[in-house]
mmCIF file of C-alpha atoms and ligand atoms in Angstrom:
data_model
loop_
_atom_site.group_PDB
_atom_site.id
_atom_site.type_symbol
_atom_site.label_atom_id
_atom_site.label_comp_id
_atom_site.label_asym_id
_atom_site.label_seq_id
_atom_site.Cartn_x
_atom_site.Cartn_y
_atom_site.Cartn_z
ATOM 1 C CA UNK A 10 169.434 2.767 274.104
ATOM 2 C CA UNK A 11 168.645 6.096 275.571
ATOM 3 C CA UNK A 12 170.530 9.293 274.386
ATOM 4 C CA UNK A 13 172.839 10.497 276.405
ATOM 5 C CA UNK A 14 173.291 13.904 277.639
ATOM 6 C CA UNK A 15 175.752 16.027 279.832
ATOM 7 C CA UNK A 16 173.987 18.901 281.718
ATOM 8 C CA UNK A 17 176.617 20.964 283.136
ATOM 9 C CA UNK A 18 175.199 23.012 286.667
ATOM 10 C CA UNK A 19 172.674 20.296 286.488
ATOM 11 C CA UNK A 20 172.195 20.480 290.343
ATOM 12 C CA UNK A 21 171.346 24.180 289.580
ATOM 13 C CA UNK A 22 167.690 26.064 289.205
ATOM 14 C CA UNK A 23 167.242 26.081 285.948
ATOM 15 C CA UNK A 24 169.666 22.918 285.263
ATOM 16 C CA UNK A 25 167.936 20.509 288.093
ATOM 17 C CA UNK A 26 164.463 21.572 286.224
ATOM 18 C CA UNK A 27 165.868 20.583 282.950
ATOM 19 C CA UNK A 28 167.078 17.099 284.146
ATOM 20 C CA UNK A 29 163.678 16.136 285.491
ATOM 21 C CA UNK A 30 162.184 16.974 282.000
ATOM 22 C CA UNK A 31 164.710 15.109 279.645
ATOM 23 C CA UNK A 32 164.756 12.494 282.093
ATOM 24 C CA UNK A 33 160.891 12.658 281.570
ATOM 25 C CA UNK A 34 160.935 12.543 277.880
ATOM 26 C CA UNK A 35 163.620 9.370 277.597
ATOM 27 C CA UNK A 36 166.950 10.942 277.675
ATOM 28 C CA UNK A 37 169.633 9.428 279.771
ATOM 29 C CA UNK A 38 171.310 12.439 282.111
ATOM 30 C CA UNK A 39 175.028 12.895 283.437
ATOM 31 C CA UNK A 40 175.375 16.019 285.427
ATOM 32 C CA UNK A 41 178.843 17.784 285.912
ATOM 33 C CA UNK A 42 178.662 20.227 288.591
ATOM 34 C CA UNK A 43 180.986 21.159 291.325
ATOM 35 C CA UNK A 44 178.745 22.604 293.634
ATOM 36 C CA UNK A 45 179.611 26.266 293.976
ATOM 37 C CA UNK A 46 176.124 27.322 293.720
ATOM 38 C CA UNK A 47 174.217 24.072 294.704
ATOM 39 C CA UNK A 48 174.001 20.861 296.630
ATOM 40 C CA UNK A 49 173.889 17.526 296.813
ATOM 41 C CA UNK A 50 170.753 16.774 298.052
ATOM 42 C CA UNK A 51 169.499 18.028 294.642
ATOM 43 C CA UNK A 52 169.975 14.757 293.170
ATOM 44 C CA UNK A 53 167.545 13.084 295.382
ATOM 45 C CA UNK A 54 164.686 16.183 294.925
ATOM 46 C CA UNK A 55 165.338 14.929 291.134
ATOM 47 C CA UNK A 56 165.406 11.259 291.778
ATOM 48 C CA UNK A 57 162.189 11.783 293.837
ATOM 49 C CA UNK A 58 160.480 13.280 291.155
ATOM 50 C CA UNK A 59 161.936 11.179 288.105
ATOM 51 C CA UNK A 60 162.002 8.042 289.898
ATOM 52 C CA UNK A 61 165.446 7.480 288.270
ATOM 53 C CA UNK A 62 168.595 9.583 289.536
ATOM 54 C CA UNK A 63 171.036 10.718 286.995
ATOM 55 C CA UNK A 64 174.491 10.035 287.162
ATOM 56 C CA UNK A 65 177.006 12.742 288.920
ATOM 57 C CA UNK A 66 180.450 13.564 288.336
ATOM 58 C CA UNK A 67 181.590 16.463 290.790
ATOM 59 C CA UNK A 68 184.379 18.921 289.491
ATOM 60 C CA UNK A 69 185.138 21.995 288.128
ATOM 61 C CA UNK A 70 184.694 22.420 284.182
ATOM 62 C CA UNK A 71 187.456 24.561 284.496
ATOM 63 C CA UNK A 72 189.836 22.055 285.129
ATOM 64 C CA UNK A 73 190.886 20.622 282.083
ATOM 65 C CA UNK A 74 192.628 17.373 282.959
ATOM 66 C CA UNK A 75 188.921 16.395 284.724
ATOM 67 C CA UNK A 76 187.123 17.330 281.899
ATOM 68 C CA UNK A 77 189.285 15.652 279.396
ATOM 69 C CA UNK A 78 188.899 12.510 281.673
ATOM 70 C CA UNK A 79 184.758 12.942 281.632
ATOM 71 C CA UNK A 80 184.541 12.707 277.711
ATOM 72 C CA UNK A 81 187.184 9.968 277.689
ATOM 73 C CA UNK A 82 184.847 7.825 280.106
ATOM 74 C CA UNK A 83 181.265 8.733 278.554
ATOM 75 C CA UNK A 84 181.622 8.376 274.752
ATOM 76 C CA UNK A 85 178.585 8.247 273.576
ATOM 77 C CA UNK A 86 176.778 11.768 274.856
ATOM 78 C CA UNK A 87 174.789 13.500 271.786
ATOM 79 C CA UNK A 88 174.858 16.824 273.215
ATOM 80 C CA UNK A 89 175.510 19.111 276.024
ATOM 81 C CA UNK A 90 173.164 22.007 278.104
ATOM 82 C CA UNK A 91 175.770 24.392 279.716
ATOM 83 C CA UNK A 92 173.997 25.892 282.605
ATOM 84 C CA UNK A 93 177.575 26.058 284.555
ATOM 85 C CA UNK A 94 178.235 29.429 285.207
ATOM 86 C CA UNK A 95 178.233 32.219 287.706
ATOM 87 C CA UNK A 96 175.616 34.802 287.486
ATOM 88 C CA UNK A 97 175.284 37.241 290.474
ATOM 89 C CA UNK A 98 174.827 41.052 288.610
ATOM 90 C CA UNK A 99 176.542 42.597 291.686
ATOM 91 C CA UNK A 100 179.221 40.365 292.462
ATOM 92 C CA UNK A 101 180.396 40.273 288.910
ATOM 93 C CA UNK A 102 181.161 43.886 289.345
ATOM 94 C CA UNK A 103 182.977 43.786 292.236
ATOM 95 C CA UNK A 104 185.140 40.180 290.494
ATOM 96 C CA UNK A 105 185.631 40.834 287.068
ATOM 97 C CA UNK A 106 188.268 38.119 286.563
ATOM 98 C CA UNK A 107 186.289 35.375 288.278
ATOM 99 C CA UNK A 108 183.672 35.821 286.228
ATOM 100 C CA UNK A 109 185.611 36.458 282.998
ATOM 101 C CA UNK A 110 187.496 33.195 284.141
ATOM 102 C CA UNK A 111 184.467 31.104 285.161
ATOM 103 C CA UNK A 112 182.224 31.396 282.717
ATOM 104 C CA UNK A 113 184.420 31.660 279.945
ATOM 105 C CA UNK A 114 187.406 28.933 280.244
ATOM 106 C CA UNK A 115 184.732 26.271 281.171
ATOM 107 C CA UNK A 116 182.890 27.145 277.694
ATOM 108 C CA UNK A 117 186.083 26.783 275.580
ATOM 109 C CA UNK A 118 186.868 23.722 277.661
ATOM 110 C CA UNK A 119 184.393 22.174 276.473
ATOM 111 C CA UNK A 120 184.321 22.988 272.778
ATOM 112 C CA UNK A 121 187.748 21.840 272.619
ATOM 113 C CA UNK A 122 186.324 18.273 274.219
ATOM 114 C CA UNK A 123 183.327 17.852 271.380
ATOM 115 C CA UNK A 124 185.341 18.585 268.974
ATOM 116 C CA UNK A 125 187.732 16.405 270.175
ATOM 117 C CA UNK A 126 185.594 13.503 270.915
ATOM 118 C CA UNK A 127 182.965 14.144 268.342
ATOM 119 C CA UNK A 128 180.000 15.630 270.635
ATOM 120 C CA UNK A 129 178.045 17.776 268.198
ATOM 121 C CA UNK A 130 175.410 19.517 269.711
ATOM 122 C CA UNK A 131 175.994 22.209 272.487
ATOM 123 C CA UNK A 132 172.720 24.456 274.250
ATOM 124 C CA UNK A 133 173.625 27.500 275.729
ATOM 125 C CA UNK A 134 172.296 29.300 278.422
ATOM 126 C CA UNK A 135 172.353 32.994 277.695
ATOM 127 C CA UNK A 136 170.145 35.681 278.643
ATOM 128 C CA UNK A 137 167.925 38.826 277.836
ATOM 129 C CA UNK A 138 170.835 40.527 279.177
ATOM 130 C CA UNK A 139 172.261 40.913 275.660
ATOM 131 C CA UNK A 140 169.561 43.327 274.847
ATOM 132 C CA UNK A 141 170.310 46.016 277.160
ATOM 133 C CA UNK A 142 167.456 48.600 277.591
ATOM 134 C CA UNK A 143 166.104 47.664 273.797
ATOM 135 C CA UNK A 144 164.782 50.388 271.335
ATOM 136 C CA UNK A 145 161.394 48.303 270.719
ATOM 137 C CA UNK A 146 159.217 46.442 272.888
ATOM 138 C CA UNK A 147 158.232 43.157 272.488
ATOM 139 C CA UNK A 148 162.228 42.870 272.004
ATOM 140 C CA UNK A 149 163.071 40.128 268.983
ATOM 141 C CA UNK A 150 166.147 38.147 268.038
ATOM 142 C CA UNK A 151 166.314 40.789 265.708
ATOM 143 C CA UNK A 152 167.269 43.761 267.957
ATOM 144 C CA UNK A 153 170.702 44.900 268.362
ATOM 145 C CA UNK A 154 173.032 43.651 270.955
ATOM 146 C CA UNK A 155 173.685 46.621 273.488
ATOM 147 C CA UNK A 156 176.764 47.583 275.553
ATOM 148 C CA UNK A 157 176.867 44.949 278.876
ATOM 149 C CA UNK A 158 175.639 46.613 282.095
ATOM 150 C CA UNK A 159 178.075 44.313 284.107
ATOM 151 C CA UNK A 160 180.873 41.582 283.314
ATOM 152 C CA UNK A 161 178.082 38.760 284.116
ATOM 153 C CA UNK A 162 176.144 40.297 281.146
ATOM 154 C CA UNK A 163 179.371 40.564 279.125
ATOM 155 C CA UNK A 164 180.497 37.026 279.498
ATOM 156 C CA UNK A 165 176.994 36.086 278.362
ATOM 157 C CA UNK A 166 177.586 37.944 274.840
ATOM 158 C CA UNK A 167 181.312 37.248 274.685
ATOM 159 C CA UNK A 168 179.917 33.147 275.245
ATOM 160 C CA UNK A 169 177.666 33.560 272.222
ATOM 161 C CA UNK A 170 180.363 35.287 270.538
ATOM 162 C CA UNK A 171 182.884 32.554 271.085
ATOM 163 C CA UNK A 172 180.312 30.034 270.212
ATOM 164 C CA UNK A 173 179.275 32.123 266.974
ATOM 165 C CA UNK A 174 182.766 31.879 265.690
ATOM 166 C CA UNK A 175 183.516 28.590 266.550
ATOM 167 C CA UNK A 176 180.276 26.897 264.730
ATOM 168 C CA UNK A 177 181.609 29.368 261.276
ATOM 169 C CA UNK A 178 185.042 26.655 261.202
ATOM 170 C CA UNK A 179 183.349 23.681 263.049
ATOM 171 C CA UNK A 180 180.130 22.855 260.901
ATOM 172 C CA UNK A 181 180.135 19.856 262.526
ATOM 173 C CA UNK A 182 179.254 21.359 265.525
ATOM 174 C CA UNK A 183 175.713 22.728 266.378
ATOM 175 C CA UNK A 184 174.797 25.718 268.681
ATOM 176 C CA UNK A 185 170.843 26.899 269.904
ATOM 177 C CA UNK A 186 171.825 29.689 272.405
ATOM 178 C CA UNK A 187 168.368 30.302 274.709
ATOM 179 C CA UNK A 188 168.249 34.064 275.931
ATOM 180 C CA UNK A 189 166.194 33.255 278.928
ATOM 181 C CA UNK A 190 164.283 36.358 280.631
ATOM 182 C CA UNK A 191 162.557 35.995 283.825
ATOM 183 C CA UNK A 192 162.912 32.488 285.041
ATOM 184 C CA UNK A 193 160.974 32.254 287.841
ATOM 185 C CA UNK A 194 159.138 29.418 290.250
ATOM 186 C CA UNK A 195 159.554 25.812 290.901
ATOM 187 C CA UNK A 196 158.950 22.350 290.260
ATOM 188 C CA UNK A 197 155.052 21.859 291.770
ATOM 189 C CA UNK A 198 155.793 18.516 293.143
ATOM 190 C CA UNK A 199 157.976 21.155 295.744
ATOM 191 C CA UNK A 200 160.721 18.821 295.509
ATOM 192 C CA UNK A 201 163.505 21.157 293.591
ATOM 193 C CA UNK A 202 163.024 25.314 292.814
ATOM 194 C CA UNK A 203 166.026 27.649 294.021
ATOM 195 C CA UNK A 204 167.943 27.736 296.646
ATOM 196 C CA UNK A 205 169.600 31.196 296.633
ATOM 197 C CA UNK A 206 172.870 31.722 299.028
ATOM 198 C CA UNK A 207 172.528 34.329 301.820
ATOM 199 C CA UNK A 208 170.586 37.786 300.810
ATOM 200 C CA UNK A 209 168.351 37.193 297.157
ATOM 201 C CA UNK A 210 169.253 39.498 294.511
ATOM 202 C CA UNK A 211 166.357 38.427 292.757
ATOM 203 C CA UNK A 212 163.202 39.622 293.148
ATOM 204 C CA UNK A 213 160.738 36.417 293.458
ATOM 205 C CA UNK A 214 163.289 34.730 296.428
ATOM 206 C CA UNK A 215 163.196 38.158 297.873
ATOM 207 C CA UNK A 216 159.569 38.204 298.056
ATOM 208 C CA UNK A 217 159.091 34.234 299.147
ATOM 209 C CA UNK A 218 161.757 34.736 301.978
ATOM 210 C CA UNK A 219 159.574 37.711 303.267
ATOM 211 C CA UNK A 220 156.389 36.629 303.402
ATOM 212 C CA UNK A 221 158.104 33.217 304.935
ATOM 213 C CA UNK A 222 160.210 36.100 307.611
ATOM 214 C CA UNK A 223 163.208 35.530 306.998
ATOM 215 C CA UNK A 224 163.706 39.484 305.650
ATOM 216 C CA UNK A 225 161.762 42.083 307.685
ATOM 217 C CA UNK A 226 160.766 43.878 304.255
ATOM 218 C CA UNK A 227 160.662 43.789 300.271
ATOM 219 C CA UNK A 228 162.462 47.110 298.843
ATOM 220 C CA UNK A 229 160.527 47.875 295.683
ATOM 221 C CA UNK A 230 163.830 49.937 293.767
ATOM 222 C CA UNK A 231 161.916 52.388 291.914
ATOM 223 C CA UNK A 232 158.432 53.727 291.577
ATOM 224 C CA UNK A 233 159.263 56.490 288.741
ATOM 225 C CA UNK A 234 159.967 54.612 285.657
ATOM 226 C CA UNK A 235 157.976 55.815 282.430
ATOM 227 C CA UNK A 236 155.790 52.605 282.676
ATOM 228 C CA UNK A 237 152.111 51.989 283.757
ATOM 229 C CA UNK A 238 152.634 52.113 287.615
ATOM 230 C CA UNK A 239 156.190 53.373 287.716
ATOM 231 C CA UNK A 240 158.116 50.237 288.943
ATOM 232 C CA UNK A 241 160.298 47.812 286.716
ATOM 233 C CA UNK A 242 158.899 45.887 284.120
ATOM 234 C CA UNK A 243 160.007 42.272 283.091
ATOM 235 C CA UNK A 244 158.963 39.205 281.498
ATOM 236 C CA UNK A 245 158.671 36.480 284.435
ATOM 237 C CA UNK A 246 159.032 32.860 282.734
ATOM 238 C CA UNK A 247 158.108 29.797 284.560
ATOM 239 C CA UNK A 248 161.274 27.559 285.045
ATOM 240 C CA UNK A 249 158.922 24.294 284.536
ATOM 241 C CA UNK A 250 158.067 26.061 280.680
ATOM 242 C CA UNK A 251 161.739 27.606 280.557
ATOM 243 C CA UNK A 252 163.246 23.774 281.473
ATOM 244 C CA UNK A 253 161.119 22.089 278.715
ATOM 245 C CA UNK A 254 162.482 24.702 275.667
ATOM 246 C CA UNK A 255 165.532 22.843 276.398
ATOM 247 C CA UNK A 256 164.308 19.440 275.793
ATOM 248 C CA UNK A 257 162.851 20.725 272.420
ATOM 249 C CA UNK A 258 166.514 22.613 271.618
ATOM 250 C CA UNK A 259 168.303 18.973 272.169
ATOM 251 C CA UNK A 260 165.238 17.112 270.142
ATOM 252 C CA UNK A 261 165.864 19.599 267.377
ATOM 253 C CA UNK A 262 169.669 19.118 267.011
ATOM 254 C CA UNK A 263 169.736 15.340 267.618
ATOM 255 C CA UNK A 264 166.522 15.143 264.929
ATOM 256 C CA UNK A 265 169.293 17.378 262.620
ATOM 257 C CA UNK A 266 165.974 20.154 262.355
ATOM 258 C CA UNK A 267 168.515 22.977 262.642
ATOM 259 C CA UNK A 268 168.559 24.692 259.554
ATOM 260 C CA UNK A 269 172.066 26.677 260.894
ATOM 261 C CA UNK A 270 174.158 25.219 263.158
ATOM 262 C CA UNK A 271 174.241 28.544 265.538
ATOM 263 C CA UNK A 272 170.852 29.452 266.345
ATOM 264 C CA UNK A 273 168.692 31.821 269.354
ATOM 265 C CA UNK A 274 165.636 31.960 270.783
ATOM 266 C CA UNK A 275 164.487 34.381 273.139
ATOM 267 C CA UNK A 276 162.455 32.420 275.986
ATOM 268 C CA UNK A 277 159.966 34.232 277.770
ATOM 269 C CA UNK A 278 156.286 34.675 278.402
ATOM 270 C CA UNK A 279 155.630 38.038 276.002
ATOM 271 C CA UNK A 280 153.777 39.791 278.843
ATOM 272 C CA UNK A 281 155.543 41.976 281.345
ATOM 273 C CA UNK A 282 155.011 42.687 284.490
ATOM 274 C CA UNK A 283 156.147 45.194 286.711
ATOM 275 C CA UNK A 284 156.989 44.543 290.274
ATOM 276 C CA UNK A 285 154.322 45.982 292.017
ATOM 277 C CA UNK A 286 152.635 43.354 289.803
ATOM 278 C CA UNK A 287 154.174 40.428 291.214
ATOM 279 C CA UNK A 288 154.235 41.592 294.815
ATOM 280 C CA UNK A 289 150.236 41.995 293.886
ATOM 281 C CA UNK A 290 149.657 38.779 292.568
ATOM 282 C CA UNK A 291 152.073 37.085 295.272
ATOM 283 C CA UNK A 292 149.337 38.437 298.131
ATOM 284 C CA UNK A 293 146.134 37.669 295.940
ATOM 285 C CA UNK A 294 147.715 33.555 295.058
ATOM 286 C CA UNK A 295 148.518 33.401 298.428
ATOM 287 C CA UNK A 296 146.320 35.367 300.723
ATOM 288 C CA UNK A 297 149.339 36.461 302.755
ATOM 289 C CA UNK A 298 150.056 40.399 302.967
ATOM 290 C CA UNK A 299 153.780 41.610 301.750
ATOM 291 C CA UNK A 300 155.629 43.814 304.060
ATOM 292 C CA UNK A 301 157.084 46.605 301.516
ATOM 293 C CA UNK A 302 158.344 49.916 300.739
ATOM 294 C CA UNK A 303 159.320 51.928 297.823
ATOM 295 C CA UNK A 304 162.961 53.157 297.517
ATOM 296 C CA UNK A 305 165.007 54.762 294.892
ATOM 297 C CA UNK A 306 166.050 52.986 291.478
ATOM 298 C CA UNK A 307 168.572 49.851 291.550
ATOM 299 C CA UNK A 308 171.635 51.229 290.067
ATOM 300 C CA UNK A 309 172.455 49.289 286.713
ATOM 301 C CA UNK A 310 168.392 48.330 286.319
ATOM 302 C CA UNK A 311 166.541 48.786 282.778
ATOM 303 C CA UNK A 312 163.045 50.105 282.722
ATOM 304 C CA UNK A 313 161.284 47.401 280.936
ATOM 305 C CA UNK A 314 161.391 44.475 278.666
ATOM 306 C CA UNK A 315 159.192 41.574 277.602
ATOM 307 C CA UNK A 316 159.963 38.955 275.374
ATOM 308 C CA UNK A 317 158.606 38.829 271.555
ATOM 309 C CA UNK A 318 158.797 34.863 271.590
ATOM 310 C CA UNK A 319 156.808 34.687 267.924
ATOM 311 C CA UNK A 320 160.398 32.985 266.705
ATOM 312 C CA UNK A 321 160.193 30.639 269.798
ATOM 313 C CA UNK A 322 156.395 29.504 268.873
ATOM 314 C CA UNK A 323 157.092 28.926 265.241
ATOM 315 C CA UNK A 324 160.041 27.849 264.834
ATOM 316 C CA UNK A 325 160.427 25.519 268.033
ATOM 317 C CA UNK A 326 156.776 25.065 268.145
ATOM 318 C CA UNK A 327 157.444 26.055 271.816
ATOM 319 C CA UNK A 328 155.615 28.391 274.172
ATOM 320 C CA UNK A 329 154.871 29.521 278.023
ATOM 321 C CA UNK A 330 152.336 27.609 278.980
ATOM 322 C CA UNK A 331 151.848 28.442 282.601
ATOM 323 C CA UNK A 332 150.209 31.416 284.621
ATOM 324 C CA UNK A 333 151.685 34.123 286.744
ATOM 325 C CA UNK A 334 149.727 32.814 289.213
ATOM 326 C CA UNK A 335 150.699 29.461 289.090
ATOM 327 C CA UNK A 336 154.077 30.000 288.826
ATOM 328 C CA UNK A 337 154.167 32.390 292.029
ATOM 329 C CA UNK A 338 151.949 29.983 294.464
ATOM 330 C CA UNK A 339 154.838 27.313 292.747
ATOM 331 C CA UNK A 340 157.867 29.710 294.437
ATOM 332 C CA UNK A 341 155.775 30.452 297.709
ATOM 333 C CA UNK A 342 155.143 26.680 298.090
ATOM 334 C CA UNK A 343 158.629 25.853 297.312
ATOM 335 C CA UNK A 344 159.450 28.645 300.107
ATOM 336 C CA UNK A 345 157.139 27.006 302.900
ATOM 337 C CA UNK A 346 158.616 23.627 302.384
ATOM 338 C CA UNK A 347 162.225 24.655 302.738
ATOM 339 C CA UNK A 348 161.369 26.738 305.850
ATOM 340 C CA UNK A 349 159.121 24.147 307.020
ATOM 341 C CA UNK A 350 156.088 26.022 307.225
ATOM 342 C CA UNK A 351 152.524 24.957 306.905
HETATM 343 N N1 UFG B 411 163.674 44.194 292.447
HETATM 344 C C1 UFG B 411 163.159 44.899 293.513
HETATM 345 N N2 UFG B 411 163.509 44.510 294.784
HETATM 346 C C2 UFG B 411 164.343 43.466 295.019
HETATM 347 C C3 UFG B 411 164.857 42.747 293.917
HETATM 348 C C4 UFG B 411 164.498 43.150 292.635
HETATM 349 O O1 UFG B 411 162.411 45.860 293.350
HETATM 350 O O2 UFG B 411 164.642 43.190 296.186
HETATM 351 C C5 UFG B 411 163.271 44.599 291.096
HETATM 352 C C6 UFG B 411 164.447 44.985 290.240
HETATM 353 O O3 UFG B 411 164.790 46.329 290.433
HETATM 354 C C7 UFG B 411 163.922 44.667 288.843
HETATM 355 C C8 UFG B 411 162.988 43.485 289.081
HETATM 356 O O4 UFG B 411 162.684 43.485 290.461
HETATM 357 O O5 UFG B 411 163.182 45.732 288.368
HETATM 358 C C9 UFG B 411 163.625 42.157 288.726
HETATM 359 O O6 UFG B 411 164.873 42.072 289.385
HETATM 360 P P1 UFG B 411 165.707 40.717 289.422
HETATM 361 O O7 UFG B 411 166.970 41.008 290.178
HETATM 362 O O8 UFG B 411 164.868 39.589 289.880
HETATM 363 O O9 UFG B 411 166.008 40.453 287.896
HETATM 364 P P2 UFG B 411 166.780 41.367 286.851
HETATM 365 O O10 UFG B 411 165.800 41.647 285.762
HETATM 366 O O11 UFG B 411 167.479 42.487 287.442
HETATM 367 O O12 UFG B 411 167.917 40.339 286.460
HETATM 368 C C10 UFG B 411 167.711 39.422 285.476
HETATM 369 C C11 UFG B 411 168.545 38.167 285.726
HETATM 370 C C12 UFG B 411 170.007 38.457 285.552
HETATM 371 C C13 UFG B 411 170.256 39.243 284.301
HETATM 372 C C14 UFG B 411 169.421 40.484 284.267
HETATM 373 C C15 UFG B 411 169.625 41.283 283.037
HETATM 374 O O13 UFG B 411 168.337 37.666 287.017
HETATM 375 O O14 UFG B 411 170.670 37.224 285.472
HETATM 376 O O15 UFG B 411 168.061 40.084 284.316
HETATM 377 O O16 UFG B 411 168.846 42.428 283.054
HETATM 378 F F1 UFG B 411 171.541 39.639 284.185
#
């Protein structure tokens, strides 16, 4: 029998990308999600690509009657990927308390369920975030965890925290929290890759949805940071590589591999680019010239940070395997079919 596992915001970016690869390497997949941040039609993008579609319970992980219910019916899942959560910068700024409430009642909701029903093995996605502006560059596990820039960034520590303390008085229960930088891209068969709500935040959607004109122009925030050409430097991960760090977290914990039972990784590529980089790269892998123009910083935006991911490549035996390149032509082709261009 195939192991089964719960991927919570499975119908998500990074969680619909994750499903295809567990479902690829013989894991049996039950998404939770209640939409807020996805649809439906997901499943089938997944189905079309797996050839199997996973099964789909729709409700908020919040509600605890619902969730109780889910781990009553499927009794057998060996471990959970929590991708549920909100994670807009901005608009955690201006709603505190629905992030705070989000992102941290549906994580305690479900630790109370494995314990409860025995589920021992829990991935979490965090982020880069914790880092802050760090000291040292390549940034390890190692470096200290800075003040949050926003309440998004703050329920991402306070998660880790709450998960941290838990696995001390549970060792039972197993942790691998992923700080994720970059993610970026989309599945190459075009069938899934993100589907952002109204105005992108993020850079890469922000760039695919102008050369595709649906925004008249890319605003490049910043051209006088201390780094090689002055703009923002980050560490852009593909989503394919970022989805499959998850399948080797899970094959870890259910192959009992995990030394500790809380663990992190940071996942990126180790090389940064800045964003006149990608905007660069995005006209040479595509041949199509990006409308831009410089403007002043982003407030609440680091310099630059790139990954060290030497603790990733020994100790998961994982690393970023695709190009820049690659992984940009992946988001502009993702772009074309959802606009329907040729
Ligand atoms: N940028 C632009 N123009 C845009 C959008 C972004 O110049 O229209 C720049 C930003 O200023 C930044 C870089 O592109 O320098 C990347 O910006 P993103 O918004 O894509 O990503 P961030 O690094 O700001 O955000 C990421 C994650 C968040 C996380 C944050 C922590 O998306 O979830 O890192 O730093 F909280």
């Amino acid at each position: 029998m195939k192991d089964l596992i719960l991927v919570t915001g499975g119908t998500g970016y990074i969680g619909s990308h994750t499903t295809v690869e567990l479902m690829a390497k013989g894991y049996e997949v039950v998404i939770i999600d209640n939409l807020s941040n996805s649809t439906i039609e997901v499943l089938d993008g997944i189905e079309k690509i797996s050839g199997i579609r996973p099964a789909f319970e729709q409700f908020d992980l919040c509600d605890k009657e619902k969730l109780n219910a889910f781990f009553s019916k499927y009794k057998n899942l060996k471990a959970i990927i929590h991708f549920a959560a909100y994670k807009a910068v901005g608009e955690s700024v201006d709603k505190p308390l629905m992030y705070y409430q989000n992102n941290l009642i549906s994580l305690m909701n479900l630790l109370e369920n494995m314990d409860d029903f025995g589920v021992p093995n829990i991935v979490f996605s965090s982020s880069c975030t914790v880092y802050g502006q760090p000291d040292e560059l390549p940034v390890t596990e190692k470096a200290p965890i800075k003040p949050a820039e926003s309440p998004y960034g703050n329920t991402k520590q306070i998660a880790e925290e709450i998960l941290s303390d838990t696995m001390k008085v549970k060792p039972n229960l197993n942790t691998i929290a992923l700080r994720y930088f970059n993610p970026i891209g989309a599945h190459p068969s075009t069938e899934i890759g993100e589907l952002p709500r109204g105005i992108p935040n993020n850079l890469v959607p922000f760039v695919t949805q102008t050369a595709a004109g649906l925004r008249e122009g890319l605003k490049v925030f910043g051209d006088d940071y201390n780094t090689p050409d002055g703009s923002a430097v980050r560490d852009y991960i593909n989503v394919v590589d970022l989805a499959l760090a998850h399948v080797i977290a899970i094959d870890r914990m259910l192959e009992k591999k995990n030394p500790a039972n809380f663990e992190f990784f940071n996942l990126g590529t180790g090389t940064g680019s800045s964003v006149l980089d990608i905007v660069k790269t995005f006209e040479k892998v595509t041949g199509k010239k990006l409308n831009y123009e410089i403007v002043k910083r982003r407030a609440g935006d680091i310099e630059q940070v790139w990954a060290d991911t030497s603790v990733a490549n020994e100790i998961l035996g994982w690393k970023a395997s695709r190009s820049l390149d690659e992984t940009l032509l992946s988001a502009w082709n993702w772009e074309k079919k959802l606009r329907g261009i040729n």
